[in-house]
Short mmCIF file of C-alpha atoms in Angstrom, two decimals:
data_model
loop_
_atom_site.label_atom_id
_atom_site.label_comp_id
_atom_site.label_asym_id
_atom_site.label_seq_id
_atom_site.Cartn_x
_atom_site.Cartn_y
_atom_site.Cartn_z
CA UNK A 1 31.46 -30.32 4.18
CA UNK A 2 32.34 -26.74 3.46
CA UNK A 3 28.72 -25.93 2.80
CA UNK A 4 28.04 -26.63 6.37
CA UNK A 5 30.00 -23.63 7.42
CA UNK A 6 28.52 -21.42 4.84
CA UNK A 7 24.98 -22.21 5.67
CA UNK A 8 25.18 -21.71 9.46
CA UNK A 9 25.05 -18.20 10.80
CA UNK A 10 27.84 -16.83 13.06
CA UNK A 11 25.40 -16.50 16.03
CA UNK A 12 24.56 -20.29 15.66
CA UNK A 13 28.10 -21.15 15.29
CA UNK A 14 28.90 -19.78 18.62
CA UNK A 15 26.29 -21.79 20.30
CA UNK A 16 27.76 -25.00 18.90
CA UNK A 17 30.96 -26.87 20.04
CA UNK A 18 33.89 -26.22 17.56
CA UNK A 19 34.99 -29.46 16.17
CA UNK A 20 38.50 -29.59 14.61
CA UNK A 21 38.92 -31.64 11.48
CA UNK A 22 40.38 -34.55 13.45
CA UNK A 23 36.99 -34.99 15.31
CA UNK A 24 35.03 -35.29 11.96
CA UNK A 25 36.10 -38.86 11.96
CA UNK A 26 33.64 -40.05 9.25
CA UNK A 27 35.14 -37.72 6.80
CA UNK A 28 38.76 -39.10 6.92
CA UNK A 29 38.84 -42.56 8.52
CA UNK A 30 37.40 -44.38 5.44
CA UNK A 31 40.26 -42.82 3.39
CA UNK A 32 42.99 -44.51 5.80
CA UNK A 33 41.59 -47.97 6.01
CA UNK A 34 43.80 -50.59 4.49
CA UNK A 35 46.60 -47.98 3.77
CA UNK A 36 50.17 -47.52 4.98
CA UNK A 37 49.81 -44.24 6.76
CA UNK A 38 52.27 -41.40 7.83
CA UNK A 39 51.26 -38.91 10.35
CA UNK A 40 52.69 -35.40 10.91
CA UNK A 41 51.65 -34.42 14.44
CA UNK A 42 52.53 -33.38 17.84
CA UNK A 43 50.90 -32.96 21.23
CA UNK A 44 48.15 -30.90 19.67
CA UNK A 45 47.08 -33.75 17.51
CA UNK A 46 43.98 -34.74 19.51
CA UNK A 47 40.64 -36.38 18.82
CA UNK A 48 38.68 -35.20 21.75
CA UNK A 49 40.90 -36.12 24.64
CA UNK A 50 42.67 -38.89 22.88
CA UNK A 51 45.94 -38.46 20.86
CA UNK A 52 45.28 -39.02 17.15
CA UNK A 53 48.02 -41.77 16.93
CA UNK A 54 46.36 -43.66 19.75
CA UNK A 55 42.97 -43.19 18.15
CA UNK A 56 44.04 -44.50 14.73
CA UNK A 57 46.00 -47.34 16.16
CA UNK A 58 42.68 -48.35 18.13
CA UNK A 59 40.72 -48.06 14.74
CA UNK A 60 43.41 -50.65 13.25
CA UNK A 61 44.91 -48.01 10.94
CA UNK A 62 48.29 -49.03 10.02
CA UNK A 63 50.54 -46.23 10.99
CA UNK A 64 53.97 -46.81 9.36
CA UNK A 65 55.78 -43.69 10.57
CA UNK A 66 55.31 -40.37 12.67
CA UNK A 67 56.79 -37.20 11.55
CA UNK A 68 57.36 -34.48 14.19
CA UNK A 69 57.99 -30.66 13.85
CA UNK A 70 59.76 -27.99 15.77
CA UNK A 71 59.37 -28.85 19.70
CA UNK A 72 59.08 -32.45 18.95
CA UNK A 73 56.32 -35.06 18.97
CA UNK A 74 55.37 -34.37 22.53
CA UNK A 75 55.97 -30.57 22.28
CA UNK A 76 58.39 -30.12 24.98
CA UNK A 77 61.71 -29.19 23.16
CA UNK A 78 62.95 -25.58 23.22
CA UNK A 79 62.40 -23.14 20.25
CA UNK A 80 65.20 -24.07 17.75
CA UNK A 81 66.45 -27.15 19.59
CA UNK A 82 67.40 -29.76 17.19
CA UNK A 83 65.48 -33.03 17.75
CA UNK A 84 66.70 -36.52 17.12
CA UNK A 85 64.69 -39.36 15.50
CA UNK A 86 63.19 -41.76 18.08
CA UNK A 87 60.23 -44.06 18.85
CA UNK A 88 56.88 -43.40 20.47
CA UNK A 89 57.10 -44.99 23.82
CA UNK A 90 53.34 -45.81 23.86
CA UNK A 91 52.99 -47.49 20.33
CA UNK A 92 56.59 -48.33 19.32
CA UNK A 93 56.10 -46.44 16.15
CA UNK A 94 59.20 -44.70 14.55
CA UNK A 95 59.35 -40.97 14.80
CA UNK A 96 61.25 -38.98 12.22
CA UNK A 97 62.10 -35.62 13.31
CA UNK A 98 61.55 -32.72 10.86
CA UNK A 99 63.47 -30.28 13.08
CA UNK A 100 66.82 -32.08 13.28
CA UNK A 101 68.94 -33.15 10.45
CA UNK A 102 66.44 -31.98 7.80
CA UNK A 103 63.13 -30.23 7.60
CA UNK A 104 61.75 -32.16 4.80
CA UNK A 105 61.10 -36.02 4.89
CA UNK A 106 63.46 -37.87 2.59
CA UNK A 107 62.18 -40.10 -0.31
CA UNK A 108 63.34 -43.20 1.73
CA UNK A 109 61.29 -41.99 4.65
CA UNK A 110 57.93 -41.85 2.65
CA UNK A 111 58.44 -44.53 -0.08
CA UNK A 112 56.49 -47.12 1.77
CA UNK A 113 53.50 -44.77 2.44
CA UNK A 114 50.10 -44.91 0.68
CA UNK A 115 48.79 -41.57 2.35
CA UNK A 116 50.00 -38.93 4.70
CA UNK A 117 48.00 -37.14 7.41
CA UNK A 118 48.93 -33.66 8.77
CA UNK A 119 47.32 -32.54 12.08
CA UNK A 120 49.07 -29.82 13.90
CA UNK A 121 47.66 -26.70 15.82
CA UNK A 122 48.77 -23.40 14.25
CA UNK A 123 48.41 -19.97 15.54
CA UNK A 124 48.27 -18.23 12.20
CA UNK A 125 51.63 -16.33 12.32
CA UNK A 126 54.21 -16.43 9.52
CA UNK A 127 57.20 -17.17 11.72
CA UNK A 128 55.58 -19.95 13.55
CA UNK A 129 57.22 -22.74 11.82
CA UNK A 130 54.54 -25.33 11.60
CA UNK A 131 53.47 -23.91 8.26
CA UNK A 132 56.96 -24.36 6.96
CA UNK A 133 56.82 -27.93 8.02
CA UNK A 134 53.49 -28.21 6.12
CA UNK A 135 55.30 -26.78 3.01
CA UNK A 136 57.94 -29.42 2.98
CA UNK A 137 55.49 -32.22 3.66
CA UNK A 138 53.28 -31.08 0.81
CA UNK A 139 56.45 -30.93 -1.31
CA UNK A 140 57.58 -34.57 -0.64
CA UNK A 141 54.03 -35.72 -1.09
CA UNK A 142 53.82 -34.03 -4.51
CA UNK A 143 57.25 -35.41 -5.66
CA UNK A 144 56.31 -38.87 -4.58
CA UNK A 145 52.57 -38.88 -5.60
CA UNK A 146 51.35 -39.42 -2.01
CA UNK A 147 47.98 -37.85 -1.31
CA UNK A 148 48.03 -35.62 1.86
CA UNK A 149 45.10 -35.16 4.23
CA UNK A 150 45.16 -31.99 6.46
CA UNK A 151 42.94 -32.21 9.42
CA UNK A 152 41.97 -28.61 9.94
CA UNK A 153 42.14 -26.60 13.17
CA UNK A 154 40.88 -23.18 14.10
CA UNK A 155 43.48 -20.51 13.90
CA UNK A 156 43.29 -18.35 17.05
CA UNK A 157 44.61 -15.31 15.14
CA UNK A 158 42.31 -15.68 12.09
CA UNK A 159 40.30 -12.55 12.80
CA UNK A 160 42.74 -10.12 11.01
CA UNK A 161 45.66 -9.73 8.54
CA UNK A 162 48.51 -7.33 9.16
CA UNK A 163 52.28 -6.95 9.07
CA UNK A 164 54.87 -6.53 6.22
CA UNK A 165 54.78 -9.09 3.46
CA UNK A 166 57.66 -11.35 3.16
CA UNK A 167 60.40 -10.50 0.41
CA UNK A 168 61.91 -13.41 -1.34
CA UNK A 169 65.55 -12.60 -0.25
CA UNK A 170 64.52 -12.87 3.21
CA UNK A 171 62.83 -16.34 3.08
CA UNK A 172 63.97 -18.90 5.55
CA UNK A 173 62.32 -21.56 7.77
CA UNK A 174 60.75 -18.93 9.85
CA UNK A 175 59.11 -17.33 6.75
CA UNK A 176 58.89 -19.11 3.31
CA UNK A 177 56.15 -17.36 1.49
CA UNK A 178 55.25 -13.92 0.44
CA UNK A 179 52.45 -13.49 3.18
CA UNK A 180 52.09 -10.98 5.93
CA UNK A 181 53.13 -11.68 9.53
CA UNK A 182 49.42 -12.42 10.40
CA UNK A 183 47.67 -14.05 7.49
CA UNK A 184 44.20 -14.72 8.68
CA UNK A 185 43.83 -18.28 7.38
CA UNK A 186 43.24 -21.65 8.98
CA UNK A 187 46.35 -24.23 8.32
CA UNK A 188 43.84 -26.00 5.83
CA UNK A 189 43.30 -22.85 4.08
CA UNK A 190 46.99 -22.08 4.07
CA UNK A 191 47.51 -25.59 2.49
CA UNK A 192 45.17 -24.57 -0.32
CA UNK A 193 47.14 -21.32 -0.85
CA UNK A 194 50.54 -23.25 -1.06
CA UNK A 195 49.08 -25.48 -3.78
CA UNK A 196 47.07 -22.57 -5.54
CA UNK A 197 50.06 -20.23 -5.65
CA UNK A 198 52.51 -22.72 -6.88
CA UNK A 199 54.84 -22.22 -4.01
CA UNK A 200 56.21 -25.87 -4.10
CA UNK A 201 59.35 -26.52 -5.80
CA UNK A 202 58.95 -26.91 -9.55
CA UNK A 203 55.44 -25.56 -9.24
CA UNK A 204 54.39 -29.05 -8.34
CA UNK A 205 50.80 -29.50 -6.90
CA UNK A 206 50.09 -31.80 -3.99
CA UNK A 207 47.20 -34.06 -3.98
CA UNK A 208 45.45 -32.33 -1.07
CA UNK A 209 42.29 -32.98 0.90
CA UNK A 210 41.30 -30.76 3.71
CA UNK A 211 38.98 -32.02 6.40
CA UNK A 212 37.28 -28.76 7.70
CA UNK A 213 36.48 -27.79 11.24
CA UNK A 214 32.75 -27.47 12.01
CA UNK A 215 30.98 -24.58 13.90
CA UNK A 216 34.05 -22.36 13.82
CA UNK A 217 33.76 -18.57 13.34
CA UNK A 218 37.14 -16.90 12.69
CA UNK A 219 36.02 -14.06 14.81
CA UNK A 220 35.51 -16.13 17.97
CA UNK A 221 38.15 -16.51 20.73
CA UNK A 222 39.07 -20.13 20.47
CA UNK A 223 40.70 -21.53 23.66
CA UNK A 224 43.23 -24.04 22.50
CA UNK A 225 42.96 -27.38 24.29
CA UNK A 226 46.58 -27.78 24.74
CA UNK A 227 49.60 -25.36 24.50
CA UNK A 228 50.59 -25.37 20.76
CA UNK A 229 54.17 -24.98 21.94
CA UNK A 230 56.04 -24.69 25.30
CA UNK A 231 55.99 -20.84 25.44
CA UNK A 232 52.40 -20.24 24.31
CA UNK A 233 50.63 -21.19 27.44
CA UNK A 234 47.38 -19.41 27.22
CA UNK A 235 45.02 -17.52 24.84
CA UNK A 236 46.64 -13.97 25.77
CA UNK A 237 50.15 -15.34 24.83
CA UNK A 238 48.78 -16.53 21.50
CA UNK A 239 47.44 -13.05 20.74
CA UNK A 240 50.45 -11.18 21.77
CA UNK A 241 52.91 -13.60 20.10
CA UNK A 242 52.90 -11.81 16.65
CA UNK A 243 53.68 -8.65 18.12
CA UNK A 244 56.19 -9.79 20.76
CA UNK A 245 58.10 -12.41 18.69
CA UNK A 246 59.99 -9.54 16.88
CA UNK A 247 61.98 -9.18 20.04
CA UNK A 248 63.57 -12.52 19.23
CA UNK A 249 65.69 -10.55 16.60
CA UNK A 250 66.79 -7.95 19.32
CA UNK A 251 68.45 -8.04 22.73
CA UNK A 252 65.14 -7.75 24.60
CA UNK A 253 63.50 -10.52 26.28
CA UNK A 254 59.96 -11.50 25.41
CA UNK A 255 59.56 -13.35 28.76
CA UNK A 256 61.14 -16.78 28.01
CA UNK A 257 62.23 -18.42 31.10
CA UNK A 258 59.40 -16.82 33.12
CA UNK A 259 55.82 -17.81 34.10
CA UNK A 260 54.51 -15.36 31.63
CA UNK A 261 56.31 -16.00 28.29
CA UNK A 262 55.11 -13.74 25.48
CA UNK A 263 53.20 -11.73 28.03
CA UNK A 264 55.87 -9.38 29.11
CA UNK A 265 59.06 -7.79 27.67
CA UNK A 266 62.28 -6.07 29.18
CA UNK A 267 65.97 -5.82 29.37
CA UNK A 268 68.48 -5.14 32.20
CA UNK A 269 69.07 -1.63 30.86
CA UNK A 270 65.44 -0.62 30.19
CA UNK A 271 63.75 1.99 32.54
CA UNK A 272 62.40 0.72 35.70
CA UNK A 273 58.73 1.22 35.47
CA UNK A 274 57.92 -0.71 38.46
CA UNK A 275 57.97 -4.09 36.91
CA UNK A 276 60.87 -6.53 36.59
CA UNK A 277 61.32 -10.20 35.91
CA UNK A 278 64.47 -12.58 36.23
CA UNK A 279 64.55 -15.36 33.55
CA UNK A 280 65.53 -18.85 34.77
CA UNK A 281 65.97 -22.10 33.13
CA UNK A 282 62.86 -23.95 32.69
CA UNK A 283 63.38 -27.47 31.14
CA UNK A 284 60.77 -28.26 28.52
CA UNK A 285 60.12 -24.54 27.82
CA UNK A 286 63.20 -22.41 27.91
CA UNK A 287 66.53 -24.16 29.07
CA UNK A 288 68.83 -21.29 28.08
CA UNK A 289 66.68 -18.04 28.24
CA UNK A 290 68.08 -14.64 27.37
CA UNK A 291 69.42 -12.93 30.41
CA UNK A 292 69.19 -16.01 32.53
CA UNK A 293 69.52 -14.97 36.23
CA UNK A 294 69.71 -11.21 35.37
CA UNK A 295 67.03 -8.77 36.45
CA UNK A 296 65.07 -7.25 33.52
CA UNK A 297 62.98 -4.22 33.64
CA UNK A 298 60.01 -3.59 31.45
CA UNK A 299 56.44 -4.14 30.98
CA UNK A 300 53.97 -6.58 32.29
CA UNK A 301 51.16 -7.37 29.72
CA UNK A 302 49.77 -10.45 31.39
CA UNK A 303 46.84 -8.22 32.79
CA UNK A 304 45.88 -7.07 29.28
CA UNK A 305 42.20 -7.71 28.52
CA UNK A 306 42.25 -10.40 25.73
CA UNK A 307 38.93 -9.25 24.11
CA UNK A 308 40.20 -5.57 24.04
CA UNK A 309 43.57 -6.52 22.48
CA UNK A 310 41.85 -8.80 19.92
CA UNK A 311 39.52 -5.92 19.01
CA UNK A 312 42.50 -3.92 17.60
CA UNK A 313 42.80 -6.61 14.76
CA UNK A 314 46.35 -5.42 14.25
CA UNK A 315 49.95 -5.98 15.39
CA UNK A 316 50.92 -3.63 18.27
CA UNK A 317 54.21 -2.06 17.28
CA UNK A 318 54.23 0.00 20.43
CA UNK A 319 56.07 -2.52 22.35
CA UNK A 320 59.00 -2.67 19.77
CA UNK A 321 59.05 1.21 19.32
CA UNK A 322 59.28 1.57 23.17
CA UNK A 323 62.20 -0.79 23.65
CA UNK A 324 64.04 0.46 20.79
CA UNK A 325 63.63 4.30 22.05
CA UNK A 326 64.90 3.20 25.40
CA UNK A 327 67.94 1.10 24.04
CA UNK A 328 68.84 2.92 20.87
CA UNK A 329 72.25 3.62 22.22
CA UNK A 330 72.82 -0.02 21.81
CA UNK A 331 74.22 -0.25 18.18
CA UNK A 332 73.44 -3.96 17.95
CA UNK A 333 69.74 -3.69 18.81
CA UNK A 334 68.78 -5.58 15.60
CA UNK A 335 70.51 -8.76 14.62
CA UNK A 336 70.21 -10.59 11.30
CA UNK A 337 67.33 -12.73 12.63
CA UNK A 338 65.23 -9.63 12.93
CA UNK A 339 65.09 -9.24 9.12
CA UNK A 340 64.02 -13.00 8.85
CA UNK A 341 61.09 -12.48 11.41
CA UNK A 342 60.04 -9.17 9.66
CA UNK A 343 60.53 -10.77 6.24
CA UNK A 344 62.01 -7.27 5.04
CA UNK A 345 64.73 -4.94 6.03
CA UNK A 346 62.36 -2.02 5.87
CA UNK A 347 60.85 -2.41 9.27
CA UNK A 348 64.38 -2.19 10.71
CA UNK A 349 65.05 1.08 8.69
CA UNK A 350 61.73 2.55 9.65
CA UNK A 351 62.26 2.11 13.33
CA UNK A 352 65.89 3.58 13.16
CA UNK A 353 64.26 6.54 11.23
CA UNK A 354 61.91 7.20 14.23
CA UNK A 355 58.80 6.59 12.06
CA UNK A 356 55.54 6.41 14.04
CA UNK A 357 53.43 3.11 14.25
CA UNK A 358 50.91 4.81 11.99
CA UNK A 359 53.42 5.77 9.29
CA UNK A 360 54.96 2.19 9.34
CA UNK A 361 51.53 0.65 9.14
CA UNK A 362 50.59 2.78 6.25
CA UNK A 363 53.61 1.49 4.29
CA UNK A 364 52.10 -2.02 4.50
CA UNK A 365 48.74 -1.25 3.04
CA UNK A 366 49.15 -1.62 -0.61
CA UNK A 367 50.70 -5.08 -0.21
CA UNK A 368 48.14 -6.10 2.26
CA UNK A 369 45.23 -5.18 0.00
CA UNK A 370 46.76 -7.17 -2.78
CA UNK A 371 47.31 -10.24 -0.46
CA UNK A 372 43.69 -9.95 0.87
CA UNK A 373 42.44 -10.32 -2.61
CA UNK A 374 44.46 -13.57 -3.14
CA UNK A 375 43.44 -14.82 0.20
CA UNK A 376 39.83 -14.80 -0.49
CA UNK A 377 40.38 -17.60 -3.11
CA UNK A 378 41.39 -20.10 -0.49
CA UNK A 379 38.84 -19.55 2.11
CA UNK A 380 36.77 -22.47 3.42
CA UNK A 381 35.09 -20.68 6.28
CA UNK A 382 33.03 -17.19 6.02
CA UNK A 383 35.23 -14.22 6.30
CA UNK A 384 35.12 -11.21 8.46
CA UNK A 385 35.00 -8.77 5.37
#
């Protein structure tokens, strides 16, 4: 299956329709027949226009249980909102929340499963929590000797690697592994890395099968068929997210509660540069946004040219530097969550010292070079280097 990708040129790939792993039905359906199946999925788990759950049920696959990540099975819960167990209205199948009482499925929740399927659209950023859910699913599968099938999907930020590496002492659910902020791997490749680098508890190894995408070139713009989460509504927000999500650890708004989340930033005390926004409650996206009902002044990024921004192949720290310089009189600019997002305390200290973007970026290069060498061992698709 991987050879298909290797033997097809990038030019040819762009002319062919990208097929996520879920659409390569012949590669995984025989593995599920006659089995008791668990599915880890959300609104992005599609086979064409049909939800994976509905597709498998129609194929007489016995789905014993559904497991849902942050934002829930239908992807309408706020970031960080705890989600209760429930049932799928359409099929009546029980849904276990992996963003409620626990992040990891319990032994009791998987003991009647023969096999597990993971199918969630990732965006290739360390603090986007679907890879943390993947880790815990792999861990329980390894502990209980349950094979795991990952239906791979294109990573819309797979065209570069950038950012500081996470230090172990800052590990959390928004960053569990020693990888940079943007790691340039599909979720299937990332699963291989979790296994290969022995990151599971006790250095266990999961019985892993990755069903690759077809016709995907990691340099191409991949328009996601559905929003991967409520506040990433389009390709530009997905591209800007790695740079703007740092604001979640500061008093600055990244546009939650507006029509352009992660496509603007601002604060009531920032300079009035001719652009302002007023966050409001948006059920299903941002019920309690930062600065609800208050006018925030800042910068509109929604008119950015997507191709130009992607061509940088780097995080844009100028947003963070600009906001910090304008608000540095605020002694509480950085909260503890900022270190979890950055994966290090160094970025905070560098910004406080007034270091330039170039100086900060230079401090990452040795770690990034080492990571890129490790990363190459787990690639399924042709690389950009």
